[in-house]
Amino acid sequence: MANVIEGLFYSESHEWVKIENGIATIGISDFAQKELGDIVYVDMPSVGDSITKGSEFGAVESVKAASDLYSPVSGTVLQTNQDLADSPELLNQDPYTNWIIKLENVDNADLAGLMDADTYQNKFN
């Protein structure tokens, strides 16, 4: 069974988001990394890029599949996790500590329609 963390919001496409002080931290769920298998590459946007809720912002490639990443919220890319450029397998080790991007100028209203931990757990585990 995949690990699901309380206090995060989850999308149907298996991204998670946590908003603190107007900054959204986004990554992939444990369910997603288990489905993908050994992750070998993470494609991320550039700092300053504008991202729209539901739009593609990158991709994760594994030994068996490539999967597009879709943003659960809108905002401007504040930071990308450069550790993943050299060590994409960090997403397999802990997909919640090893986030992918951080967005600023986020509207909490974007959380509408996302799942809480219990809903996500019940739907995908």
Short mmCIF file of N, CA and C in Angstrom, two decimals:
data_model
loop_
_atom_site.label_atom_id
_atom_site.label_comp_id
_atom_site.label_asym_id
_atom_site.label_seq_id
_atom_site.Cartn_x
_atom_site.Cartn_y
_atom_site.Cartn_z
N MET A 1 0.85 -1.19 0.00
CA MET A 1 0.00 0.00 0.00
C MET A 1 0.89 1.25 0.00
N ALA A 2 0.51 2.20 -0.80
CA ALA A 2 1.28 3.44 -0.92
C ALA A 2 1.11 4.32 0.32
N ASN A 3 2.15 5.05 0.64
CA ASN A 3 2.15 5.99 1.75
C ASN A 3 1.44 7.28 1.33
N VAL A 4 0.50 7.74 2.14
CA VAL A 4 -0.21 8.99 1.88
C VAL A 4 -0.03 9.87 3.10
N ILE A 5 0.37 11.11 2.89
CA ILE A 5 0.69 12.04 3.97
C ILE A 5 -0.49 12.97 4.26
N GLU A 6 -0.87 13.04 5.53
CA GLU A 6 -1.91 13.98 5.96
C GLU A 6 -1.41 15.42 5.76
N GLY A 7 -2.34 16.33 5.48
CA GLY A 7 -1.99 17.74 5.37
C GLY A 7 -1.61 18.18 3.96
N LEU A 8 -1.55 17.22 3.03
CA LEU A 8 -1.28 17.55 1.63
C LEU A 8 -2.56 17.42 0.84
N PHE A 9 -2.59 18.05 -0.32
CA PHE A 9 -3.71 17.88 -1.25
C PHE A 9 -3.19 17.10 -2.45
N TYR A 10 -4.03 16.25 -3.01
CA TYR A 10 -3.63 15.35 -4.09
C TYR A 10 -4.51 15.54 -5.32
N SER A 11 -3.88 15.38 -6.49
CA SER A 11 -4.63 15.48 -7.75
C SER A 11 -4.90 14.09 -8.30
N GLU A 12 -5.83 14.00 -9.24
CA GLU A 12 -6.16 12.74 -9.91
C GLU A 12 -4.93 12.18 -10.64
N SER A 13 -4.02 13.06 -11.06
CA SER A 13 -2.83 12.62 -11.81
C SER A 13 -1.64 12.34 -10.88
N HIS A 14 -1.92 12.26 -9.57
CA HIS A 14 -0.96 11.81 -8.55
C HIS A 14 0.14 12.80 -8.18
N GLU A 15 -0.12 14.09 -8.37
CA GLU A 15 0.76 15.11 -7.82
C GLU A 15 0.20 15.51 -6.45
N TRP A 16 1.09 15.93 -5.56
CA TRP A 16 0.66 16.48 -4.27
C TRP A 16 1.08 17.94 -4.20
N VAL A 17 0.38 18.68 -3.36
CA VAL A 17 0.72 20.08 -3.15
C VAL A 17 0.49 20.44 -1.69
N LYS A 18 1.39 21.28 -1.17
CA LYS A 18 1.25 21.83 0.16
C LYS A 18 1.48 23.33 0.03
N ILE A 19 0.55 24.12 0.56
CA ILE A 19 0.69 25.58 0.48
C ILE A 19 0.99 26.13 1.88
N GLU A 20 2.10 26.87 1.96
CA GLU A 20 2.48 27.53 3.20
C GLU A 20 2.91 28.94 2.85
N ASN A 21 2.28 29.93 3.49
CA ASN A 21 2.63 31.34 3.30
C ASN A 21 2.62 31.75 1.83
N GLY A 22 1.64 31.24 1.07
CA GLY A 22 1.50 31.61 -0.33
C GLY A 22 2.44 30.90 -1.27
N ILE A 23 3.25 29.97 -0.75
CA ILE A 23 4.18 29.20 -1.59
C ILE A 23 3.65 27.77 -1.68
N ALA A 24 3.51 27.27 -2.90
CA ALA A 24 3.06 25.90 -3.12
C ALA A 24 4.26 25.01 -3.42
N THR A 25 4.40 23.95 -2.66
CA THR A 25 5.42 22.93 -2.90
C THR A 25 4.71 21.77 -3.57
N ILE A 26 5.26 21.30 -4.71
CA ILE A 26 4.59 20.27 -5.52
C ILE A 26 5.55 19.11 -5.78
N GLY A 27 5.01 17.90 -5.67
CA GLY A 27 5.77 16.70 -5.97
C GLY A 27 4.85 15.60 -6.46
N ILE A 28 5.37 14.38 -6.53
CA ILE A 28 4.54 13.25 -6.93
C ILE A 28 4.28 12.37 -5.71
N SER A 29 3.18 11.65 -5.75
CA SER A 29 2.81 10.80 -4.63
C SER A 29 3.62 9.50 -4.60
N ASP A 30 3.57 8.85 -3.47
CA ASP A 30 4.21 7.54 -3.32
C ASP A 30 3.59 6.55 -4.31
N PHE A 31 2.27 6.64 -4.48
CA PHE A 31 1.58 5.78 -5.45
C PHE A 31 2.19 5.96 -6.84
N ALA A 32 2.41 7.21 -7.24
CA ALA A 32 2.97 7.50 -8.57
C ALA A 32 4.37 6.93 -8.72
N GLN A 33 5.24 7.13 -7.73
CA GLN A 33 6.61 6.65 -7.87
C GLN A 33 6.64 5.12 -7.90
N LYS A 34 5.74 4.46 -7.18
CA LYS A 34 5.69 2.99 -7.20
C LYS A 34 5.21 2.49 -8.57
N GLU A 35 4.24 3.18 -9.15
CA GLU A 35 3.74 2.80 -10.47
C GLU A 35 4.81 3.00 -11.55
N LEU A 36 5.58 4.08 -11.43
CA LEU A 36 6.61 4.37 -12.43
C LEU A 36 7.80 3.43 -12.34
N GLY A 37 8.16 3.01 -11.15
CA GLY A 37 9.37 2.20 -10.97
C GLY A 37 10.59 3.11 -10.85
N ASP A 38 11.76 2.60 -11.21
CA ASP A 38 13.01 3.34 -11.02
C ASP A 38 13.06 4.59 -11.89
N ILE A 39 13.04 5.76 -11.24
CA ILE A 39 13.02 7.04 -11.94
C ILE A 39 14.44 7.41 -12.35
N VAL A 40 14.59 7.76 -13.64
CA VAL A 40 15.92 8.05 -14.20
C VAL A 40 16.09 9.49 -14.67
N TYR A 41 14.98 10.26 -14.78
CA TYR A 41 15.09 11.63 -15.27
C TYR A 41 13.86 12.43 -14.84
N VAL A 42 14.07 13.69 -14.47
CA VAL A 42 12.96 14.59 -14.14
C VAL A 42 13.13 15.85 -14.97
N ASP A 43 12.12 16.17 -15.77
CA ASP A 43 12.10 17.39 -16.58
C ASP A 43 11.31 18.44 -15.81
N MET A 44 11.95 19.60 -15.56
CA MET A 44 11.32 20.64 -14.76
C MET A 44 11.28 21.96 -15.53
N PRO A 45 10.34 22.83 -15.19
CA PRO A 45 10.29 24.15 -15.84
C PRO A 45 11.42 25.04 -15.34
N SER A 46 11.50 26.22 -15.90
CA SER A 46 12.52 27.19 -15.47
C SER A 46 11.94 28.13 -14.41
N VAL A 47 12.80 28.61 -13.53
CA VAL A 47 12.39 29.61 -12.55
C VAL A 47 11.84 30.83 -13.30
N GLY A 48 10.71 31.33 -12.84
CA GLY A 48 10.06 32.47 -13.49
C GLY A 48 8.95 32.08 -14.44
N ASP A 49 8.90 30.79 -14.82
CA ASP A 49 7.82 30.33 -15.71
C ASP A 49 6.47 30.46 -15.01
N SER A 50 5.46 30.81 -15.77
CA SER A 50 4.10 30.88 -15.26
C SER A 50 3.43 29.53 -15.51
N ILE A 51 2.84 28.96 -14.48
CA ILE A 51 2.21 27.64 -14.56
C ILE A 51 0.72 27.80 -14.27
N THR A 52 -0.11 27.16 -15.07
CA THR A 52 -1.56 27.21 -14.89
C THR A 52 -2.06 25.90 -14.32
N LYS A 53 -3.00 25.98 -13.38
CA LYS A 53 -3.59 24.78 -12.78
C LYS A 53 -4.06 23.84 -13.88
N GLY A 54 -3.68 22.57 -13.77
CA GLY A 54 -4.09 21.55 -14.74
C GLY A 54 -3.19 21.44 -15.95
N SER A 55 -2.22 22.37 -16.08
CA SER A 55 -1.34 22.33 -17.26
C SER A 55 -0.09 21.50 -16.96
N GLU A 56 0.52 21.02 -18.02
CA GLU A 56 1.73 20.23 -17.92
C GLU A 56 2.90 21.15 -17.53
N PHE A 57 3.70 20.74 -16.55
CA PHE A 57 4.86 21.56 -16.18
C PHE A 57 6.17 20.80 -16.27
N GLY A 58 6.13 19.55 -16.65
CA GLY A 58 7.34 18.75 -16.75
C GLY A 58 6.99 17.30 -16.94
N ALA A 59 7.99 16.43 -16.70
CA ALA A 59 7.77 15.00 -16.86
C ALA A 59 8.74 14.23 -15.97
N VAL A 60 8.35 13.02 -15.65
CA VAL A 60 9.19 12.09 -14.92
C VAL A 60 9.36 10.87 -15.80
N GLU A 61 10.62 10.45 -16.00
CA GLU A 61 10.89 9.27 -16.81
C GLU A 61 11.48 8.19 -15.92
N SER A 62 10.99 6.96 -16.14
CA SER A 62 11.51 5.82 -15.40
C SER A 62 11.99 4.79 -16.41
N VAL A 63 12.51 3.68 -15.89
CA VAL A 63 13.01 2.64 -16.79
C VAL A 63 11.87 2.02 -17.60
N LYS A 64 10.62 2.15 -17.13
CA LYS A 64 9.52 1.52 -17.86
C LYS A 64 8.49 2.47 -18.46
N ALA A 65 8.53 3.76 -18.09
CA ALA A 65 7.51 4.68 -18.61
C ALA A 65 7.95 6.13 -18.44
N ALA A 66 7.29 7.00 -19.18
CA ALA A 66 7.43 8.44 -18.99
C ALA A 66 6.04 8.96 -18.63
N SER A 67 6.00 9.89 -17.70
CA SER A 67 4.72 10.41 -17.26
C SER A 67 4.80 11.93 -17.16
N ASP A 68 3.84 12.61 -17.80
CA ASP A 68 3.79 14.06 -17.71
C ASP A 68 3.36 14.47 -16.31
N LEU A 69 3.82 15.63 -15.89
CA LEU A 69 3.45 16.21 -14.60
C LEU A 69 2.46 17.34 -14.84
N TYR A 70 1.38 17.39 -14.06
CA TYR A 70 0.36 18.42 -14.20
C TYR A 70 0.24 19.18 -12.89
N SER A 71 0.23 20.49 -12.99
CA SER A 71 0.21 21.31 -11.78
C SER A 71 -1.17 21.32 -11.13
N PRO A 72 -1.22 21.05 -9.83
CA PRO A 72 -2.50 21.10 -9.12
C PRO A 72 -2.96 22.52 -8.82
N VAL A 73 -2.06 23.51 -8.97
CA VAL A 73 -2.39 24.91 -8.72
C VAL A 73 -1.67 25.80 -9.73
N SER A 74 -2.12 27.04 -9.83
CA SER A 74 -1.46 28.03 -10.70
C SER A 74 -0.48 28.85 -9.89
N GLY A 75 0.57 29.34 -10.56
CA GLY A 75 1.54 30.21 -9.90
C GLY A 75 2.76 30.43 -10.77
N THR A 76 3.76 31.07 -10.20
CA THR A 76 5.02 31.35 -10.88
C THR A 76 6.11 30.50 -10.24
N VAL A 77 6.94 29.85 -11.07
CA VAL A 77 7.99 28.98 -10.54
C VAL A 77 9.00 29.82 -9.75
N LEU A 78 9.09 29.52 -8.47
CA LEU A 78 10.01 30.19 -7.56
C LEU A 78 11.32 29.41 -7.46
N GLN A 79 11.20 28.09 -7.51
CA GLN A 79 12.36 27.23 -7.30
C GLN A 79 12.09 25.86 -7.90
N THR A 80 13.16 25.22 -8.40
CA THR A 80 13.09 23.82 -8.83
C THR A 80 14.07 23.04 -7.97
N ASN A 81 13.79 21.77 -7.77
CA ASN A 81 14.66 20.94 -6.93
C ASN A 81 15.82 20.42 -7.76
N GLN A 82 16.93 21.15 -7.72
CA GLN A 82 18.09 20.79 -8.55
C GLN A 82 18.76 19.48 -8.12
N ASP A 83 18.48 19.02 -6.90
CA ASP A 83 19.00 17.72 -6.49
C ASP A 83 18.48 16.61 -7.41
N LEU A 84 17.28 16.81 -7.95
CA LEU A 84 16.69 15.79 -8.83
C LEU A 84 17.37 15.73 -10.19
N ALA A 85 18.02 16.81 -10.60
CA ALA A 85 18.74 16.80 -11.88
C ALA A 85 19.88 15.78 -11.84
N ASP A 86 20.57 15.73 -10.71
CA ASP A 86 21.69 14.79 -10.56
C ASP A 86 21.26 13.44 -10.01
N SER A 87 20.19 13.42 -9.24
CA SER A 87 19.76 12.19 -8.55
C SER A 87 18.24 12.03 -8.62
N PRO A 88 17.69 11.75 -9.81
CA PRO A 88 16.24 11.63 -9.93
C PRO A 88 15.66 10.49 -9.08
N GLU A 89 16.50 9.52 -8.73
CA GLU A 89 16.03 8.39 -7.93
C GLU A 89 15.61 8.81 -6.52
N LEU A 90 15.93 10.06 -6.12
CA LEU A 90 15.46 10.56 -4.82
C LEU A 90 13.94 10.51 -4.73
N LEU A 91 13.25 10.63 -5.87
CA LEU A 91 11.78 10.54 -5.86
C LEU A 91 11.31 9.15 -5.47
N ASN A 92 12.09 8.12 -5.79
CA ASN A 92 11.75 6.76 -5.36
C ASN A 92 12.00 6.58 -3.87
N GLN A 93 13.04 7.23 -3.37
CA GLN A 93 13.41 7.06 -1.97
C GLN A 93 12.41 7.72 -1.04
N ASP A 94 12.00 8.94 -1.35
CA ASP A 94 11.00 9.65 -0.55
C ASP A 94 10.36 10.74 -1.39
N PRO A 95 9.21 10.44 -2.01
CA PRO A 95 8.58 11.41 -2.91
C PRO A 95 7.96 12.61 -2.18
N TYR A 96 7.88 12.57 -0.86
CA TYR A 96 7.30 13.70 -0.13
C TYR A 96 8.36 14.68 0.35
N THR A 97 9.52 14.21 0.72
CA THR A 97 10.62 15.09 1.09
C THR A 97 11.23 15.71 -0.16
N ASN A 98 11.31 14.93 -1.22
CA ASN A 98 11.95 15.36 -2.47
C ASN A 98 10.91 15.94 -3.43
N TRP A 99 10.51 17.16 -3.17
CA TRP A 99 9.57 17.91 -3.99
C TRP A 99 10.19 18.19 -5.37
N ILE A 100 9.36 18.64 -6.31
CA ILE A 100 9.85 18.92 -7.67
C ILE A 100 9.96 20.42 -7.93
N ILE A 101 8.88 21.16 -7.66
CA ILE A 101 8.91 22.61 -7.87
C ILE A 101 8.21 23.32 -6.72
N LYS A 102 8.53 24.62 -6.60
CA LYS A 102 7.82 25.50 -5.68
C LYS A 102 7.29 26.67 -6.49
N LEU A 103 6.02 27.02 -6.25
CA LEU A 103 5.38 28.14 -6.95
C LEU A 103 5.05 29.24 -5.96
N GLU A 104 5.15 30.50 -6.43
CA GLU A 104 4.69 31.64 -5.63
C GLU A 104 3.47 32.24 -6.32
N ASN A 105 2.85 33.20 -5.67
CA ASN A 105 1.63 33.85 -6.18
C ASN A 105 0.51 32.83 -6.39
N VAL A 106 0.34 31.97 -5.41
CA VAL A 106 -0.65 30.90 -5.48
C VAL A 106 -1.93 31.34 -4.79
N ASP A 107 -3.07 30.96 -5.38
CA ASP A 107 -4.38 31.27 -4.81
C ASP A 107 -4.90 30.01 -4.13
N ASN A 108 -5.21 30.09 -2.84
CA ASN A 108 -5.73 28.93 -2.11
C ASN A 108 -7.02 28.39 -2.73
N ALA A 109 -7.72 29.21 -3.50
CA ALA A 109 -8.94 28.75 -4.16
C ALA A 109 -8.64 27.62 -5.14
N ASP A 110 -7.39 27.54 -5.61
CA ASP A 110 -7.00 26.47 -6.54
C ASP A 110 -7.06 25.09 -5.89
N LEU A 111 -7.10 25.05 -4.57
CA LEU A 111 -7.16 23.76 -3.88
C LEU A 111 -8.52 23.09 -4.04
N ALA A 112 -9.54 23.86 -4.44
CA ALA A 112 -10.86 23.28 -4.67
C ALA A 112 -10.76 22.20 -5.75
N GLY A 113 -11.36 21.07 -5.49
CA GLY A 113 -11.35 19.98 -6.46
C GLY A 113 -10.21 18.99 -6.25
N LEU A 114 -9.25 19.34 -5.38
CA LEU A 114 -8.19 18.39 -5.05
C LEU A 114 -8.66 17.51 -3.90
N MET A 115 -7.99 16.37 -3.73
CA MET A 115 -8.37 15.42 -2.69
C MET A 115 -7.52 15.60 -1.44
N ASP A 116 -8.14 15.40 -0.27
CA ASP A 116 -7.35 15.33 0.95
C ASP A 116 -6.76 13.92 1.06
N ALA A 117 -5.95 13.68 2.07
CA ALA A 117 -5.24 12.41 2.20
C ALA A 117 -6.20 11.22 2.27
N ASP A 118 -7.28 11.33 3.07
CA ASP A 118 -8.21 10.22 3.21
C ASP A 118 -8.89 9.87 1.89
N THR A 119 -9.33 10.90 1.18
CA THR A 119 -10.01 10.67 -0.10
C THR A 119 -9.06 10.02 -1.10
N TYR A 120 -7.83 10.52 -1.18
CA TYR A 120 -6.84 9.97 -2.09
C TYR A 120 -6.51 8.52 -1.72
N GLN A 121 -6.30 8.27 -0.45
CA GLN A 121 -6.00 6.92 0.05
C GLN A 121 -7.11 5.94 -0.34
N ASN A 122 -8.35 6.33 -0.12
CA ASN A 122 -9.48 5.46 -0.42
C ASN A 122 -9.66 5.22 -1.91
N LYS A 123 -9.30 6.18 -2.72
CA LYS A 123 -9.48 6.05 -4.16
C LYS A 123 -8.38 5.24 -4.83
N PHE A 124 -7.14 5.37 -4.36
CA PHE A 124 -6.02 4.76 -5.08
C PHE A 124 -5.28 3.65 -4.33
N ASN A 125 -5.70 3.29 -3.14
CA ASN A 125 -5.03 2.19 -2.43
C ASN A 125 -5.98 1.05 -2.16
#
